[in-house]
mmCIF file with all atom_site columns, C-alpha atoms in Angstrom:
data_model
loop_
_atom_site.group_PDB
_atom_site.id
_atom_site.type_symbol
_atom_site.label_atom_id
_atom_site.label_alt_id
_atom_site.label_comp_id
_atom_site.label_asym_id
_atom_site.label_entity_id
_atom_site.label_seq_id
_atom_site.pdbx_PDB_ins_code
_atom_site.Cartn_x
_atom_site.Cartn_y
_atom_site.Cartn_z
_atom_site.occupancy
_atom_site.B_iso_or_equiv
_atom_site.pdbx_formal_charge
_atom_site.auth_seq_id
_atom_site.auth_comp_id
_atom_site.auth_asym_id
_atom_site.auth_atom_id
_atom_site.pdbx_PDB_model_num
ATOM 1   C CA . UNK V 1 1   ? -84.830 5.961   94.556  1.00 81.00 ? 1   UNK V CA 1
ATOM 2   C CA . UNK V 1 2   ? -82.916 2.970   93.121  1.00 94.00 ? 2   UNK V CA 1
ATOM 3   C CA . UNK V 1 3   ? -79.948 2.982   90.831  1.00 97.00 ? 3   UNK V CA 1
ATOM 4   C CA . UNK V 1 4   ? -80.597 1.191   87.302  1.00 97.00 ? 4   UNK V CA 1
ATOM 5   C CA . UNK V 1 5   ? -77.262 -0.126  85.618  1.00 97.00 ? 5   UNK V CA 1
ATOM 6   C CA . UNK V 1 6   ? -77.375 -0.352  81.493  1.00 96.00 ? 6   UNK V CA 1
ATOM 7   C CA . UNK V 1 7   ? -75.230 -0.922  79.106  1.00 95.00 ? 7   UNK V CA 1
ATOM 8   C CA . UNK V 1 8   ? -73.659 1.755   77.248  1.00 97.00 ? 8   UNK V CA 1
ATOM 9   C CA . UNK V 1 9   ? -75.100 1.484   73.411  1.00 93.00 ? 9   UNK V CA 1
ATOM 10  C CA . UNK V 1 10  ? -72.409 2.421   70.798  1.00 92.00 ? 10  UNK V CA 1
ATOM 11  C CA . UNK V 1 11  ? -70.542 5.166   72.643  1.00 96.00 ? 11  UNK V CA 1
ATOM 12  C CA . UNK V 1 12  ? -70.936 7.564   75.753  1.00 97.00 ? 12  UNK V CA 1
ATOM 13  C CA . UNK V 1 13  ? -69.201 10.899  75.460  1.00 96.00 ? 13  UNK V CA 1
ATOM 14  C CA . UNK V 1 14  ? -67.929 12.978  78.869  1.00 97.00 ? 14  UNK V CA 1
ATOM 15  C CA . UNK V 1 15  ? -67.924 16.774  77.549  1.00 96.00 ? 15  UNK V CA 1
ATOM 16  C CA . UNK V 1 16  ? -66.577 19.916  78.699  1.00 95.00 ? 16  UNK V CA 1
ATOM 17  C CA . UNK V 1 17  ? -68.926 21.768  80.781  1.00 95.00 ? 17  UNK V CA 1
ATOM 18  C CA . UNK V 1 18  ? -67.967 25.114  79.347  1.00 94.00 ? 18  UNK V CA 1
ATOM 19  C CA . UNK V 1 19  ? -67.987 24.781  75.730  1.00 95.00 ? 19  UNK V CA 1
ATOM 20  C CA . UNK V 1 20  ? -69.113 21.120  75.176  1.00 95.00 ? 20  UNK V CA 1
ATOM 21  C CA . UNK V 1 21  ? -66.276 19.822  73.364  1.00 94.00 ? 21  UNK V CA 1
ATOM 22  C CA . UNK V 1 22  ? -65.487 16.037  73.755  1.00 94.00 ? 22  UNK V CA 1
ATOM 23  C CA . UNK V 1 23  ? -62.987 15.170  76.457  1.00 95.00 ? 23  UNK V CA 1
ATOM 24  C CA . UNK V 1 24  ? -63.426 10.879  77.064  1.00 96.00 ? 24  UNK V CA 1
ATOM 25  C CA . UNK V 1 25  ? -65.258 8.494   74.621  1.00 96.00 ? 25  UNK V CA 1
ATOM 26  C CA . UNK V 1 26  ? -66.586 5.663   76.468  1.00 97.00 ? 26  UNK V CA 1
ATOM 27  C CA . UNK V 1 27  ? -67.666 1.971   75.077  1.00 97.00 ? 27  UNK V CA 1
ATOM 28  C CA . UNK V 1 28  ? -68.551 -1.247  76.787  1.00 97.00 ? 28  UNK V CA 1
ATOM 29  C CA . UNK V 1 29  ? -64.855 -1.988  76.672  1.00 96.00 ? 29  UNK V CA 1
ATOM 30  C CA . UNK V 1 30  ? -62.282 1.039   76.929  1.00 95.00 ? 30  UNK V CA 1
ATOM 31  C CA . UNK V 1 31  ? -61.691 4.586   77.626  1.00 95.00 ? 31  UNK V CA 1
ATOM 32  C CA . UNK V 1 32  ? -60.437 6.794   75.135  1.00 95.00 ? 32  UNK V CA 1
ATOM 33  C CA . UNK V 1 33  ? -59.395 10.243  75.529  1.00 93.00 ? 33  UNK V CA 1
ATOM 34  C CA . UNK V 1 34  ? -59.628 12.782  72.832  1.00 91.00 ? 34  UNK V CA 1
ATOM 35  C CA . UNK V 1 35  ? -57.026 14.699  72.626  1.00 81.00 ? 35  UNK V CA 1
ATOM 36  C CA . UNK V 1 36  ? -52.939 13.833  73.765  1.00 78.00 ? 36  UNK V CA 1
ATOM 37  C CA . UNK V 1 37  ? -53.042 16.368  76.195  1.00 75.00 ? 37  UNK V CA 1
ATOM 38  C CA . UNK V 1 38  ? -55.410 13.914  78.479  1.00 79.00 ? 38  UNK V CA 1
ATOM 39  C CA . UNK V 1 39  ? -58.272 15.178  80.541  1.00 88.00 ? 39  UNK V CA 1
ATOM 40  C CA . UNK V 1 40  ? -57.780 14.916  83.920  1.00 88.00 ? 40  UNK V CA 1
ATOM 41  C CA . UNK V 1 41  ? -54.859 16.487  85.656  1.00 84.00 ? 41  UNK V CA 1
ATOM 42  C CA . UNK V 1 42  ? -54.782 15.972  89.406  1.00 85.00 ? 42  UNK V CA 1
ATOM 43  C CA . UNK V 1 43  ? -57.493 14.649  92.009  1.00 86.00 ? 43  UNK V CA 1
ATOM 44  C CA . UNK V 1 44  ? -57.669 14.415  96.518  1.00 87.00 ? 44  UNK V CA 1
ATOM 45  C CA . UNK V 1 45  ? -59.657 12.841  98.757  1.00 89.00 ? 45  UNK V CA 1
ATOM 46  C CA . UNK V 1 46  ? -63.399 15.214  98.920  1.00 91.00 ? 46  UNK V CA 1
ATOM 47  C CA . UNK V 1 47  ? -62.648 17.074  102.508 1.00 86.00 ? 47  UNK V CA 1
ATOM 48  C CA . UNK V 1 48  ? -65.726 16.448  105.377 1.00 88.00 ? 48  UNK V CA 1
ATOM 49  C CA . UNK V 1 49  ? -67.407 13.832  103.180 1.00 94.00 ? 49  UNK V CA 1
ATOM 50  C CA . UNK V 1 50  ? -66.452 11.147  105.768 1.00 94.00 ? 50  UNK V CA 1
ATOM 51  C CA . UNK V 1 51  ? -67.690 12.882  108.688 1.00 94.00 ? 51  UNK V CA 1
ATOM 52  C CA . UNK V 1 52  ? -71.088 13.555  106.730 1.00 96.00 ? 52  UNK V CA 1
ATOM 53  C CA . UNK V 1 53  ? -71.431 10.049  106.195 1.00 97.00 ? 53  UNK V CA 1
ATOM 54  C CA . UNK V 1 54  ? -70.850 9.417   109.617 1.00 97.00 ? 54  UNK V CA 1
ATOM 55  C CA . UNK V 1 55  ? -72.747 11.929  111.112 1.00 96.00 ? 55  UNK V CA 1
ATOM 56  C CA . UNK V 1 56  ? -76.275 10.938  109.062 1.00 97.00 ? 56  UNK V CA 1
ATOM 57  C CA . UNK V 1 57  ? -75.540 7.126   110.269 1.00 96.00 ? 57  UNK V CA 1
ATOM 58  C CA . UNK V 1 58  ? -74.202 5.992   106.659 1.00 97.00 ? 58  UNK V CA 1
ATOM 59  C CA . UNK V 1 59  ? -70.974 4.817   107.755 1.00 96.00 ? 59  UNK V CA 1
ATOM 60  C CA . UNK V 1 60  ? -69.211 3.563   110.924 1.00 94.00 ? 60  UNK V CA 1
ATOM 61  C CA . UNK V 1 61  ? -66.634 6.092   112.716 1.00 94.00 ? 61  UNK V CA 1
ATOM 62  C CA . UNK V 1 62  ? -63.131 4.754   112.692 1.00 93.00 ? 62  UNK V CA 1
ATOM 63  C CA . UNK V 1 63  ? -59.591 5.984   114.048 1.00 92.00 ? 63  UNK V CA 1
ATOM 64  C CA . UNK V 1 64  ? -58.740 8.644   111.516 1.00 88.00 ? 64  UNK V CA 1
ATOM 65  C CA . UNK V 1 65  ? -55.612 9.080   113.055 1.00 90.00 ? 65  UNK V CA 1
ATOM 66  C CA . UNK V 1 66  ? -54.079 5.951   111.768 1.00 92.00 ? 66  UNK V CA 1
ATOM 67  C CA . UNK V 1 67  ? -53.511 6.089   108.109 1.00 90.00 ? 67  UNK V CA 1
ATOM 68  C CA . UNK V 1 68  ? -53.911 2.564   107.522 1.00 94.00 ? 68  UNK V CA 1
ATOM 69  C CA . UNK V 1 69  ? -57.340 2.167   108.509 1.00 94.00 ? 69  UNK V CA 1
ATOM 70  C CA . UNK V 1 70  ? -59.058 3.180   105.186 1.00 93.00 ? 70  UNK V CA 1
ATOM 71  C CA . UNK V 1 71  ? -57.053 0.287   103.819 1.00 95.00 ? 71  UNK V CA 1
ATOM 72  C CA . UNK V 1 72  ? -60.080 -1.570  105.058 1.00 96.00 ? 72  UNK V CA 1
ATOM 73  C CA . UNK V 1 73  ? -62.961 0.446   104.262 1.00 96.00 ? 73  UNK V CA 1
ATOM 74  C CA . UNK V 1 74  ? -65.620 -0.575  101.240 1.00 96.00 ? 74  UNK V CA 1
ATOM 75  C CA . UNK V 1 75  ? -65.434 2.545   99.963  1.00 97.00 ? 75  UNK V CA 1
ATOM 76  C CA . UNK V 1 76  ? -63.355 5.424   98.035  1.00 97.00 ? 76  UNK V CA 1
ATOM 77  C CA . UNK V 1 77  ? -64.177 8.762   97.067  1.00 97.00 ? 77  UNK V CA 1
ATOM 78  C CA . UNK V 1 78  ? -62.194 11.676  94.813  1.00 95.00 ? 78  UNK V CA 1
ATOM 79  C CA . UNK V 1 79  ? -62.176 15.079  93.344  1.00 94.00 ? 79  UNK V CA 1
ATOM 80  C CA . UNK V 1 80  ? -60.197 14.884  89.994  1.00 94.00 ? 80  UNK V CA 1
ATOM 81  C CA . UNK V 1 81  ? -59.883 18.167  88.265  1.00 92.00 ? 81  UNK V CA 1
ATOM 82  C CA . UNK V 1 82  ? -58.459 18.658  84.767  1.00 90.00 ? 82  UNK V CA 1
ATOM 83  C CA . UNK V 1 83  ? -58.454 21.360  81.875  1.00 89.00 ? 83  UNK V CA 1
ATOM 84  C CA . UNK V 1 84  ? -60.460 21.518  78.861  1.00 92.00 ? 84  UNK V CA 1
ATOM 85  C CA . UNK V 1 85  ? -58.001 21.753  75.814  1.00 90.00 ? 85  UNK V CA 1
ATOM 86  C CA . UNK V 1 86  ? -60.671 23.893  73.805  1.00 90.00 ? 86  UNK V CA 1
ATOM 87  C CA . UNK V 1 87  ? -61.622 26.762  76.146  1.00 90.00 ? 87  UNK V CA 1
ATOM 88  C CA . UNK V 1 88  ? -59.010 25.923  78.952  1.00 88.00 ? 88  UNK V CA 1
ATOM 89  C CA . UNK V 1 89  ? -61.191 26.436  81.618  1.00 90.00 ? 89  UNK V CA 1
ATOM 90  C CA . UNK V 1 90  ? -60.854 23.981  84.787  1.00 90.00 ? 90  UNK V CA 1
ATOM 91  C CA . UNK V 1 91  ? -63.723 21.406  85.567  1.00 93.00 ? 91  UNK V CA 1
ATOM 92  C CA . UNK V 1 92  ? -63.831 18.628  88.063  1.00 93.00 ? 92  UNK V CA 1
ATOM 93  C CA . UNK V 1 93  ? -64.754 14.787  88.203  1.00 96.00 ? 93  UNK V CA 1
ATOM 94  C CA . UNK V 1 94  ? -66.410 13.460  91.263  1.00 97.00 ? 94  UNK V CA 1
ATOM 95  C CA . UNK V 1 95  ? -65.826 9.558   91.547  1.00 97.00 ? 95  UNK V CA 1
ATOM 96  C CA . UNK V 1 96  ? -66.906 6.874   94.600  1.00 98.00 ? 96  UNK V CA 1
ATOM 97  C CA . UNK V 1 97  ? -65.606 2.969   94.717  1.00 98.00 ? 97  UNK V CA 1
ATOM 98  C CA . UNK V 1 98  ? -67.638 0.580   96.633  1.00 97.00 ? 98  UNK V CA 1
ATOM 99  C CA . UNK V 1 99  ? -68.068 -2.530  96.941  1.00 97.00 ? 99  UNK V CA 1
ATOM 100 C CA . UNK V 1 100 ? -70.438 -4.955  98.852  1.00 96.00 ? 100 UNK V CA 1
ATOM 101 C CA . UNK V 1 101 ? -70.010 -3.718  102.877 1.00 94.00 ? 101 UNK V CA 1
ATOM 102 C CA . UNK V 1 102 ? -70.475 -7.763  103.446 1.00 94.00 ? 102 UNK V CA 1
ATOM 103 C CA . UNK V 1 103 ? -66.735 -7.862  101.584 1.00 94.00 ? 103 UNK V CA 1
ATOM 104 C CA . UNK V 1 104 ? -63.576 -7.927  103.828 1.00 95.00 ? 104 UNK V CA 1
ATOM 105 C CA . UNK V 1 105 ? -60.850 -5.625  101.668 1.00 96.00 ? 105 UNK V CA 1
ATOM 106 C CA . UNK V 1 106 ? -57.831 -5.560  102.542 1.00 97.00 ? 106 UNK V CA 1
ATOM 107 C CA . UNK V 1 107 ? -55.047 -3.182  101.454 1.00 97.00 ? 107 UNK V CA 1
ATOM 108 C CA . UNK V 1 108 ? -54.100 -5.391  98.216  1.00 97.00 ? 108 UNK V CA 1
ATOM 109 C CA . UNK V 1 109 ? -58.120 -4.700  97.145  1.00 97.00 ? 109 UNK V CA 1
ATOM 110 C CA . UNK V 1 110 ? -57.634 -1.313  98.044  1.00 97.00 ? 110 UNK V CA 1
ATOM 111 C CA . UNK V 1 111 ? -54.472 -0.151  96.025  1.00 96.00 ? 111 UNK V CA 1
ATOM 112 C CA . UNK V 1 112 ? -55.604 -2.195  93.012  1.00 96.00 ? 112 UNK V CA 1
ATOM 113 C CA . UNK V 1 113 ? -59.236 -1.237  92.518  1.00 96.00 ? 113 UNK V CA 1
ATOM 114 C CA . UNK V 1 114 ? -59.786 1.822   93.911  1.00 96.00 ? 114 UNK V CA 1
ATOM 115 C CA . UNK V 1 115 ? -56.592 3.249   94.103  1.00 95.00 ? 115 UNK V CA 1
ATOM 116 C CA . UNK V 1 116 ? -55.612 1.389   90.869  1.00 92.00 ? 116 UNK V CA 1
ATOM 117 C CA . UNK V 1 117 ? -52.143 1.275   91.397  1.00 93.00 ? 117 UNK V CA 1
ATOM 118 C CA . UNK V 1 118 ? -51.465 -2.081  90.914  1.00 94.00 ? 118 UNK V CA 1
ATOM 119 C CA . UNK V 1 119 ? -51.976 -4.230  87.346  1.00 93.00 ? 119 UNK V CA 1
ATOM 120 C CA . UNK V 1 120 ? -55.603 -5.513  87.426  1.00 94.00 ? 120 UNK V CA 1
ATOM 121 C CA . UNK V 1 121 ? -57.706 -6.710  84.474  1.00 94.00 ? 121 UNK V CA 1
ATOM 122 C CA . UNK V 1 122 ? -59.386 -4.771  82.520  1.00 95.00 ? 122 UNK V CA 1
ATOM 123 C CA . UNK V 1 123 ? -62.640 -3.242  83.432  1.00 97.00 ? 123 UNK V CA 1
ATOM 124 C CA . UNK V 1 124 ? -65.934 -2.901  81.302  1.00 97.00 ? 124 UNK V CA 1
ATOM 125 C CA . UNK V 1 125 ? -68.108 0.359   81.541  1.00 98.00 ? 125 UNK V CA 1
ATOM 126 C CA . UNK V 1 126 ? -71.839 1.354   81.811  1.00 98.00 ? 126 UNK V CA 1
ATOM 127 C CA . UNK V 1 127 ? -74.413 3.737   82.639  1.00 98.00 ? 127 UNK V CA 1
ATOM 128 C CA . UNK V 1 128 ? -76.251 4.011   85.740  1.00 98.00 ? 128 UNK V CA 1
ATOM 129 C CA . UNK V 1 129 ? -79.844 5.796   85.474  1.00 96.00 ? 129 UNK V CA 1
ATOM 130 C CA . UNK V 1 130 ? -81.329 7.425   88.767  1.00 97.00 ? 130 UNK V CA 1
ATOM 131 C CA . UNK V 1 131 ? -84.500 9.985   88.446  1.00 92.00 ? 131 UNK V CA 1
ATOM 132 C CA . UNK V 1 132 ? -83.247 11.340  85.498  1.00 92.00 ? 132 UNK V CA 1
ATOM 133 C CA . UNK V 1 133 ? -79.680 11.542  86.131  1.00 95.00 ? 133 UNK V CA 1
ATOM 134 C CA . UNK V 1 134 ? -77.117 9.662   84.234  1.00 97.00 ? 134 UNK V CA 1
ATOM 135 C CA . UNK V 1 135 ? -73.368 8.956   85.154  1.00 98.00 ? 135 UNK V CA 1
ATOM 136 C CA . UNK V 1 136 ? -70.869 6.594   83.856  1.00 98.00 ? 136 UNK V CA 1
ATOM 137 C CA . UNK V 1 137 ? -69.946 3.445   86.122  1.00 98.00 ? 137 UNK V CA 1
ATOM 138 C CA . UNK V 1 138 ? -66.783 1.052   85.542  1.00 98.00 ? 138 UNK V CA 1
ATOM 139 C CA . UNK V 1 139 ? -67.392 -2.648  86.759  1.00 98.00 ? 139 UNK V CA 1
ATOM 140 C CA . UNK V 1 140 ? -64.454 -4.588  87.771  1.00 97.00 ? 140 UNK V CA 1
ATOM 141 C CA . UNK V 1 141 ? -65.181 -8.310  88.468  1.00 96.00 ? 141 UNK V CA 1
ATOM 142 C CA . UNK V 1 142 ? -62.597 -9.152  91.271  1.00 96.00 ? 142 UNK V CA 1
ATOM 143 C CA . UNK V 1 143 ? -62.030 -12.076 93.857  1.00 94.00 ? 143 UNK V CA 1
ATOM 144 C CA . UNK V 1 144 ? -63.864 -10.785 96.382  1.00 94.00 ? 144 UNK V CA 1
ATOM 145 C CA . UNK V 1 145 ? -66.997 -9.807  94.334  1.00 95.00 ? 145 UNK V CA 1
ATOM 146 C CA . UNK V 1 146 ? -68.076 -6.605  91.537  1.00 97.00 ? 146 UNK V CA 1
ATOM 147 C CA . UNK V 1 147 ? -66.522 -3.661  92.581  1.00 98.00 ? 147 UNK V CA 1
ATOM 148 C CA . UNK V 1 148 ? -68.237 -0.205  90.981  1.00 98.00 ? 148 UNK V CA 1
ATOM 149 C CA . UNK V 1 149 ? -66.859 3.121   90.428  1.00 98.00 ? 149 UNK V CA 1
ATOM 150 C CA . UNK V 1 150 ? -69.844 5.827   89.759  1.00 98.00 ? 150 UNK V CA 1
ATOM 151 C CA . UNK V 1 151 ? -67.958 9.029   88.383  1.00 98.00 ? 151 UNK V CA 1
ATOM 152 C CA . UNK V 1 152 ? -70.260 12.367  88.141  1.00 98.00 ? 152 UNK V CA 1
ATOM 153 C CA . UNK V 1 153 ? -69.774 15.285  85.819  1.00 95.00 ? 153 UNK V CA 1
ATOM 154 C CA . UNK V 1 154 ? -67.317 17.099  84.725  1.00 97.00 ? 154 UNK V CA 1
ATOM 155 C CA . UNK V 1 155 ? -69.195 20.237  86.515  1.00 95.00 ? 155 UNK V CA 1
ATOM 156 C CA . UNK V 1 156 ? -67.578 23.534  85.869  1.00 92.00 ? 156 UNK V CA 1
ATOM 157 C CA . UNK V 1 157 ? -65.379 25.123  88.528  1.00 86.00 ? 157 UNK V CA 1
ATOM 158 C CA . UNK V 1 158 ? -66.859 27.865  90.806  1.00 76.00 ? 158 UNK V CA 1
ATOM 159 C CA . UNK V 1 159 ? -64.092 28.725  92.603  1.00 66.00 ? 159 UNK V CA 1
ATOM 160 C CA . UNK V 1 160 ? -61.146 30.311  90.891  1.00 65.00 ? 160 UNK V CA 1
ATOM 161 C CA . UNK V 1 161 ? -58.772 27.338  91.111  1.00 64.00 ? 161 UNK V CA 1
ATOM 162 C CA . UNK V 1 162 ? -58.776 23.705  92.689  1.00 63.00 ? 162 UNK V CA 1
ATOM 163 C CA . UNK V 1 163 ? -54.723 23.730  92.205  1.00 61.00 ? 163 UNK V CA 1
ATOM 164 C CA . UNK V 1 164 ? -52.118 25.242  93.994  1.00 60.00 ? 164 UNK V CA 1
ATOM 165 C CA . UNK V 1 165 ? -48.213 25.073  94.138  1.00 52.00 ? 165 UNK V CA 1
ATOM 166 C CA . UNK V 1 166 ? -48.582 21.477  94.727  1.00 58.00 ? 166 UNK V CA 1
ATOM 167 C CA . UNK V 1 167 ? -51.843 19.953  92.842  1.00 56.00 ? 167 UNK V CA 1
ATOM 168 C CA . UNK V 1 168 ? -54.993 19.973  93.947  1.00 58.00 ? 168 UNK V CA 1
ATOM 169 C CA . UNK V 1 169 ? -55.687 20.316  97.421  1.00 57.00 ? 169 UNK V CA 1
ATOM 170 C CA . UNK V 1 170 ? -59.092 20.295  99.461  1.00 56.00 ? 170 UNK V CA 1
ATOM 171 C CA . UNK V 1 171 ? -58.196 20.334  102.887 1.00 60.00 ? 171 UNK V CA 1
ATOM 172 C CA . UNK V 1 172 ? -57.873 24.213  102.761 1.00 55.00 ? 172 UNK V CA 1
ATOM 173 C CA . UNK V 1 173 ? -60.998 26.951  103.290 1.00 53.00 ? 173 UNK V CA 1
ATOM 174 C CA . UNK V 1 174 ? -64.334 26.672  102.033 1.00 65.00 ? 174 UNK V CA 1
ATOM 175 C CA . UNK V 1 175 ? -64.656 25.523  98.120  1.00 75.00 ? 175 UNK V CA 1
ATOM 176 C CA . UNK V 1 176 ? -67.856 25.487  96.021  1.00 83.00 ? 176 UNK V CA 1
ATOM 177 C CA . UNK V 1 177 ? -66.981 22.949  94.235  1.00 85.00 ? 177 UNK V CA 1
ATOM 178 C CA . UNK V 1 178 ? -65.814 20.172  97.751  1.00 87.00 ? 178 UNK V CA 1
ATOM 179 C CA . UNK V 1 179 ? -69.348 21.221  98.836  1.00 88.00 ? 179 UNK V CA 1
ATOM 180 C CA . UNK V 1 180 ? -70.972 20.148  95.528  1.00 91.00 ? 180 UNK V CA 1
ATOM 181 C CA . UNK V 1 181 ? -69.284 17.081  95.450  1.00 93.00 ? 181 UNK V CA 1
ATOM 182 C CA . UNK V 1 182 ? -70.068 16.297  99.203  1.00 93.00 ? 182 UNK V CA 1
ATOM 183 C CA . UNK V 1 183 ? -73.494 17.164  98.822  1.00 95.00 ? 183 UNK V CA 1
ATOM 184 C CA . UNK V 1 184 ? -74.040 14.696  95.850  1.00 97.00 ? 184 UNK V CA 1
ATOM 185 C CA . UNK V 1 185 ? -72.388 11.772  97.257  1.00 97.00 ? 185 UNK V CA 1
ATOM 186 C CA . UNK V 1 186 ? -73.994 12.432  100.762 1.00 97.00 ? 186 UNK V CA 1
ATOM 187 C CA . UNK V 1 187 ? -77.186 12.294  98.850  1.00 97.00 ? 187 UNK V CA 1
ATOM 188 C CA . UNK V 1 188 ? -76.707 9.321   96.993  1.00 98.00 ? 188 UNK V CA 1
ATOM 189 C CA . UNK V 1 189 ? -74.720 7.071   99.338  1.00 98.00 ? 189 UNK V CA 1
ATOM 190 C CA . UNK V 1 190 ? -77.886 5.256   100.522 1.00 97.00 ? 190 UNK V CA 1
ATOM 191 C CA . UNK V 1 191 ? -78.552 3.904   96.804  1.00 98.00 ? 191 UNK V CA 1
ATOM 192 C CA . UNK V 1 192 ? -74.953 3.431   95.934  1.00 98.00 ? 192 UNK V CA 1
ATOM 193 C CA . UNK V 1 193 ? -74.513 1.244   98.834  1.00 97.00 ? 193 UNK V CA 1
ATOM 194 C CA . UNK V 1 194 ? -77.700 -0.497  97.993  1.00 97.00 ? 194 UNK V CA 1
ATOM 195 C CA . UNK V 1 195 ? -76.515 -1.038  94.505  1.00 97.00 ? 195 UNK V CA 1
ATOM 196 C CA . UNK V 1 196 ? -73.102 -2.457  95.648  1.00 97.00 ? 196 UNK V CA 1
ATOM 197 C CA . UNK V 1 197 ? -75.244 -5.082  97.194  1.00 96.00 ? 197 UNK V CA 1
ATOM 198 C CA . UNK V 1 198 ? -77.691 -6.048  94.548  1.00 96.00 ? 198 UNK V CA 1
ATOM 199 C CA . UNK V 1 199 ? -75.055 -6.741  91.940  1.00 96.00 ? 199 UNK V CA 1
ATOM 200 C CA . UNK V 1 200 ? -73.212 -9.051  94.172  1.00 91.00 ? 200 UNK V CA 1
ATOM 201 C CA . UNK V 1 201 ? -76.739 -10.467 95.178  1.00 88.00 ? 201 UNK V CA 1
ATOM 202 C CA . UNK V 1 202 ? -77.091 -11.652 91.264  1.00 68.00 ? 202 UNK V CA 1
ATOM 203 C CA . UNK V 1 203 ? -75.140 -14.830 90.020  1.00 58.00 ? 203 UNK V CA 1
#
């Protein structure tokens, strides 16, 4: 099932999944966080998405063991997790990158659009509508073409804690809340890849 993109009309609120309380207002133009205390804490990489993706034929295997490589992949994926300043409980954020797979990146693209570490312009925002489903999507319009970021939830924790001594970390035992995230990008891949196309297909 395709991915519709629409504009978001007035203002798009991300909510706390526990009590509902307001935790990011959203326009066309900017983020703004509710409270000083921000929203979203710490984030890593989702652990076995990759080899999903390769494994159902969605993406092409590549040397893992040098670093450097994903400096020239399309795509990005991350678990953020934060705390809700109302109830305090935990939630996560599930967010993918992509752009066009016809696009060359390179590590500059990388570290500046889906990294963002690097001073880029400013984005605008939307919605993206699929079967029912609605996320929020940022749209940067770079050199080498739109580049989206599709970011799901927040979903409450299952687990008792996605942060340890040193942040959030994925890598280690089984976690409810890696496999939910897995599972939804694995599922949607197809279509985000297919939207990644279309809007760089449009003048």
């Amino acid at each position: 099932m395709s991915i519709e993109l629409k504009p978001i009309e007035v203002e798009y609120c991300r909510t706390c999944p526990s009590c509902l309380e307001p935790l990011l207002r959203v326009t066309t133009q900017k983020e703004e966080v509710v409270t000083e205390d921000g929203w979203i804490s710490d984030g890593d990489t989702i652990f076995g998405l990759y080899g999903k993706l390769v494994e159902a034929g969605l993406e092409n295997e590549v040397d893992t063991s040098d670093h450097s490589v994903w400096y020239y992949q399309n795509y990005d994926y991350m678990l953020w997790v934060g705390h809700c300043p109302s109830c305090e409980n935990e939630f996560f954020v599930i967010d993918a990158s992509m752009i066009d797979d016809r696009v060359a990146v390179n590590p500059w693209f990388v570290e500046s659009y889906f990294h963002q570490n690097l001073e880029i312009p400013d984005p605008t925002y939307g919605l993206a509508n699929q079967g029912g489903e609605q996320w929020l999507v940022t749209r940067h319009e770079t050199e080498m073409g739109v580049s989206l970021t599709h970011s799901f939830g927040p979903f409450a924790i299952k687990d008792d804690t996605l942060i340890g001594p040193n942040g959030v970390s994925l890598c280690s035992g089984e976690l409810a809340s890696v496999d939910h995230a897995a599972t939804l990008l694995l599922k949607k891949w197809p279509a985000l890849k297919t939207l990644a196309r279309a809007v760089n297909d449009k003048p």
